[in-house]
Short mmCIF file of C-alpha atoms in Angstrom, two decimals:
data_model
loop_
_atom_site.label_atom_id
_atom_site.label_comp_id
_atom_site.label_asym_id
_atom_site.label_seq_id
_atom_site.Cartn_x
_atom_site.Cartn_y
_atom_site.Cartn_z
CA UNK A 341 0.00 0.00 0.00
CA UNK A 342 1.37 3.47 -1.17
CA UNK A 343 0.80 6.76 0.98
CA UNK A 344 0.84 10.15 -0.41
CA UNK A 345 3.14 12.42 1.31
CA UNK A 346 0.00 14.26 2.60
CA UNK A 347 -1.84 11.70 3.82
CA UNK A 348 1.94 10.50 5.68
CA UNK A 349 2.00 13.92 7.11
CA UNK A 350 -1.58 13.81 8.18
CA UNK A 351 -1.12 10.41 10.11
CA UNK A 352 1.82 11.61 11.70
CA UNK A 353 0.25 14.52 13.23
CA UNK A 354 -2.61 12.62 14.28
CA UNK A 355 -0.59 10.07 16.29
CA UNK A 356 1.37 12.99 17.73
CA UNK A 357 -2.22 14.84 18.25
CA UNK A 358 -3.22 12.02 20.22
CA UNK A 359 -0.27 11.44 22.43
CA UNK A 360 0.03 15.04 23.84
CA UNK A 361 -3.52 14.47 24.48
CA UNK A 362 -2.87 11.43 26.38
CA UNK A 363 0.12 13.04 28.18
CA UNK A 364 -1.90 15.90 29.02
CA UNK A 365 -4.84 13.67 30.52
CA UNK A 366 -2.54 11.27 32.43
CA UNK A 367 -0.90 14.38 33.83
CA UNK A 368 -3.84 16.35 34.54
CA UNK A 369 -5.38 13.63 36.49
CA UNK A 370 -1.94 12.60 38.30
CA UNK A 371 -1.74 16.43 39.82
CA UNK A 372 -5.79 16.44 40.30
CA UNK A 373 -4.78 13.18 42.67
CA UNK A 374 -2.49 15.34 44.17
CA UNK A 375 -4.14 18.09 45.27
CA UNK A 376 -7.18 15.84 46.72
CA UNK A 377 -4.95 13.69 48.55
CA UNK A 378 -3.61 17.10 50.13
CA UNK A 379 -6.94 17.95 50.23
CA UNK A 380 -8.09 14.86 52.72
CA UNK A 381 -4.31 15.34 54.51
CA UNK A 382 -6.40 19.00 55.77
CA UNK A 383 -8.80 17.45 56.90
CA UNK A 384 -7.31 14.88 59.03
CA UNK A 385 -4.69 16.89 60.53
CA UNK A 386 -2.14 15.77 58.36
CA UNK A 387 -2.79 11.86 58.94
CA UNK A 388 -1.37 11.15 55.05
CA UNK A 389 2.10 12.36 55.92
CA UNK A 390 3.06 9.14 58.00
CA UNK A 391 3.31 7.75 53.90
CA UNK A 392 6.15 9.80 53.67
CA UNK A 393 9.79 8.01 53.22
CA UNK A 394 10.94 7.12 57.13
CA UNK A 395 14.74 6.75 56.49
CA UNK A 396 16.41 3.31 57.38
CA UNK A 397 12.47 1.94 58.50
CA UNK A 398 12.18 -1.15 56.79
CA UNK A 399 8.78 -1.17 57.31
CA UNK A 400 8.35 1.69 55.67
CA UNK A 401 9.97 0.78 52.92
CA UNK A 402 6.85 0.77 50.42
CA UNK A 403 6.15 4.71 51.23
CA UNK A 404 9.09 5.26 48.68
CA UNK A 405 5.81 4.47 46.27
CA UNK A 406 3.66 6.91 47.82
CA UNK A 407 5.72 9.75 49.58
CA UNK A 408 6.23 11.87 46.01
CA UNK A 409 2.31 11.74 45.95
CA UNK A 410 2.15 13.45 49.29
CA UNK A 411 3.13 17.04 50.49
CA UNK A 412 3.64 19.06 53.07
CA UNK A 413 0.78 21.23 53.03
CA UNK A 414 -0.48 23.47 50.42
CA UNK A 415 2.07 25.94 50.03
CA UNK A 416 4.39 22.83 49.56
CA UNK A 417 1.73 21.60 46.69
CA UNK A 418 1.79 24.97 44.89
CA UNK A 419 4.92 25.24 44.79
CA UNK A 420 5.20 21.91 42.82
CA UNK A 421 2.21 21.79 40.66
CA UNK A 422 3.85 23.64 37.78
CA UNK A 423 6.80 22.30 37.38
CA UNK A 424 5.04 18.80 37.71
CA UNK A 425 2.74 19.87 35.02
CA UNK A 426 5.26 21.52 32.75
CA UNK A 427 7.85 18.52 33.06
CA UNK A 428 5.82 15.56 33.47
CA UNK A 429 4.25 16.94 30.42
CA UNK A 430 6.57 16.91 28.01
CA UNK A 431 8.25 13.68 29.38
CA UNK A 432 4.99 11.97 28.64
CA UNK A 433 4.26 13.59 25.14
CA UNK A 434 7.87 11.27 23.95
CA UNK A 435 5.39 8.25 24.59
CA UNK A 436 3.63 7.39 27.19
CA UNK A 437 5.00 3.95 28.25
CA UNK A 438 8.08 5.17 28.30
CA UNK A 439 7.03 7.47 30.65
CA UNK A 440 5.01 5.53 33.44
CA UNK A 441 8.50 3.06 33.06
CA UNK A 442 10.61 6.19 33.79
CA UNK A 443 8.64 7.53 36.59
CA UNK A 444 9.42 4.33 38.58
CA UNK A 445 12.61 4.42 37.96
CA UNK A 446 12.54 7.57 39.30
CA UNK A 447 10.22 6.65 42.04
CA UNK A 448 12.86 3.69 43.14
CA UNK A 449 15.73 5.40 42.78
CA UNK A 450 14.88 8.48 44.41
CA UNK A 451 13.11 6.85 47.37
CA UNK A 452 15.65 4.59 48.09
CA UNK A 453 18.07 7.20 48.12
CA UNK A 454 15.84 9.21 51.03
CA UNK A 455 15.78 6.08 52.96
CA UNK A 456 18.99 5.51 53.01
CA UNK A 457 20.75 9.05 53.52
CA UNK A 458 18.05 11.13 54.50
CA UNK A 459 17.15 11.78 58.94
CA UNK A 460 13.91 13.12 58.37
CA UNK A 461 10.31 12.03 57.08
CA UNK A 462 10.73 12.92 53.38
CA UNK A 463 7.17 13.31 51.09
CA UNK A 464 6.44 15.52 47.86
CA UNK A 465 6.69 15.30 43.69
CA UNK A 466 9.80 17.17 43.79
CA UNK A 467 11.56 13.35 43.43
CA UNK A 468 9.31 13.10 40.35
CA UNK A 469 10.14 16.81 39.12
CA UNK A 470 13.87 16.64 39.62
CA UNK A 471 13.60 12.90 37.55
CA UNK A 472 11.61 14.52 34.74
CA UNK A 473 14.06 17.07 34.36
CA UNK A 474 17.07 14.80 34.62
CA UNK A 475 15.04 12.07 32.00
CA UNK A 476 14.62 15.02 29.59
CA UNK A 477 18.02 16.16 29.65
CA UNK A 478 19.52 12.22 29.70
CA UNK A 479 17.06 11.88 26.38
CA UNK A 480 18.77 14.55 24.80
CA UNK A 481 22.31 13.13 25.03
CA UNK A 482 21.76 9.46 24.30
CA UNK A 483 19.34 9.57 22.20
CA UNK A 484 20.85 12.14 20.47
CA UNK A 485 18.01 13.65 18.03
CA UNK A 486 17.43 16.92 16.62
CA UNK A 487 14.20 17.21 19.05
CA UNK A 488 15.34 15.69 21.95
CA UNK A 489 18.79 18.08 21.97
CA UNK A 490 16.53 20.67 21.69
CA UNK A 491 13.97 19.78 24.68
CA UNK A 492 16.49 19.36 26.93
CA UNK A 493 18.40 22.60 25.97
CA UNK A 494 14.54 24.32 26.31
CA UNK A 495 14.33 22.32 29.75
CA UNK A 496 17.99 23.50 31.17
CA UNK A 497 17.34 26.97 29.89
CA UNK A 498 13.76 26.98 31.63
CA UNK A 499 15.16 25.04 34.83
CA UNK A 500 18.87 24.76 35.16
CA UNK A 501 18.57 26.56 38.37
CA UNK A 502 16.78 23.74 39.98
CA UNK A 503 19.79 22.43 40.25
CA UNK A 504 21.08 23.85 43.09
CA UNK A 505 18.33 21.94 45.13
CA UNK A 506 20.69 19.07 45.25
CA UNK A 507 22.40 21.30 47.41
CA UNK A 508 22.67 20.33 50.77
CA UNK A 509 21.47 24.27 52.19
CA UNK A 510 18.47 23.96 53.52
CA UNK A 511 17.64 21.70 56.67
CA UNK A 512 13.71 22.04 55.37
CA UNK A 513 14.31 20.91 51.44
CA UNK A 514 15.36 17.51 51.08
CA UNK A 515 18.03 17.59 48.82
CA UNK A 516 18.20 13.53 48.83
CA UNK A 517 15.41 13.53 47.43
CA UNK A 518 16.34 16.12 44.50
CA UNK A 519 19.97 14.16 44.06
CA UNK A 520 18.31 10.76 43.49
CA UNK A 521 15.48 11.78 41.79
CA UNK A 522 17.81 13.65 38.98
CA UNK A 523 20.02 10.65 39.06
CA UNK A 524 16.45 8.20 38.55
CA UNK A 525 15.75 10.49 35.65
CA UNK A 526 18.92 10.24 33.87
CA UNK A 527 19.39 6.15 34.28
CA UNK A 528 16.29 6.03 33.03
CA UNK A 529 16.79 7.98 30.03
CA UNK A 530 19.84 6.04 29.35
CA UNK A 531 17.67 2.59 29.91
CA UNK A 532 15.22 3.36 27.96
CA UNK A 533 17.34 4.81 25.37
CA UNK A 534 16.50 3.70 21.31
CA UNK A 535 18.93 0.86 19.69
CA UNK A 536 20.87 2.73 17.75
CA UNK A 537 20.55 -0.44 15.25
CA UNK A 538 16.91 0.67 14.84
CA UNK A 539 17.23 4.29 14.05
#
């Protein structure tokens, strides 16, 4: 079967019509998660944050699956939402299965780090941001196309200075989980990198 360049160009745009939709929904409804969790937190006096990462509790080991879900209160929820949206975004419109694979890299990585360095109760997406940004970035050097250089010069020029959150300056910022979730992000990137056979 023989395709017109037209109707090529067409498909193509649908497919990539249909995945930023899909990023955009998965995203949308992630941070919508978010903010009720934080919502029912309120409520009960902060009862949600014992799912936050308790360092060296091996019992608590399976928080490191739900502590980037939680927060801190709302301030600590605003302050995330849009670089969640902005990042997870775009790391989800390069394919979506990709993506949910990356994010638990991420999620490992960066909670297992908190357990085992952090000394204090660690929740909040920032593990998740700081991965996204590191996954983008890692994409753009192995996989080494046109787009992908230029998302993750975009994404360094937007938030390079995020970077010095894996700065060990503030007692209240845990910069543990910034360190690992940036280094989740970029073995992920390089895991799920293309075969260069294939391209």
């Amino acid at each position: 079967m023989s395709y017109t360049p037209d109707r090529q160009r067409s498909e193509s745009l649908a497919r990539h019509g249909a995945r930023a939709l899909s990023a955009g929904v998965l995203i949308l409804s992630v941070t919508a998660v978010m903010w009720v969790l934080e919502a029912v937190d309120y409520t009960s006096n902060g009862w949600l944050d014992r799912f936050g990462i308790q360092p060296r509790d091996v019992d608590d080991l399976p928080d490191i699956f739900t502590a980037p879900f939680m927060h801190g209160g709302f301030g600590h929820l605003m302050a995330n939402t849009v670089p969640f949206l902005i990042l997870g975004f775009i790391a989800a419109a390069r394919g979506i299965a990709k993506f949910l694979v990356a994010s638990l890299i991420i999620i490992v990585v960066g909670g297992l780090g908190v357990w085992f360095i952090s000394s204090a109760n660690t929740l909040g997406s920032s593990i998740l941001i700081f991965g996204f940004f590191g996954y983008l970035v890692g994409r753009g050097i192995f996989e080494r196309r046109l787009l992908d250089i230029g998302i993750a010069v975009g994404v360094v020029a937007v938030y390079g200075t995020m970077l010095l959150g894996v700065l060990p300056s503030d007692p209240t910022i845990s910069w543990q989980g910034h360190l690992f979730g940036l280094l989740g992000g970029v073995l992920a990137s390089w895991v799920l990198r293309r075969d260069p056979s294939s391209a």
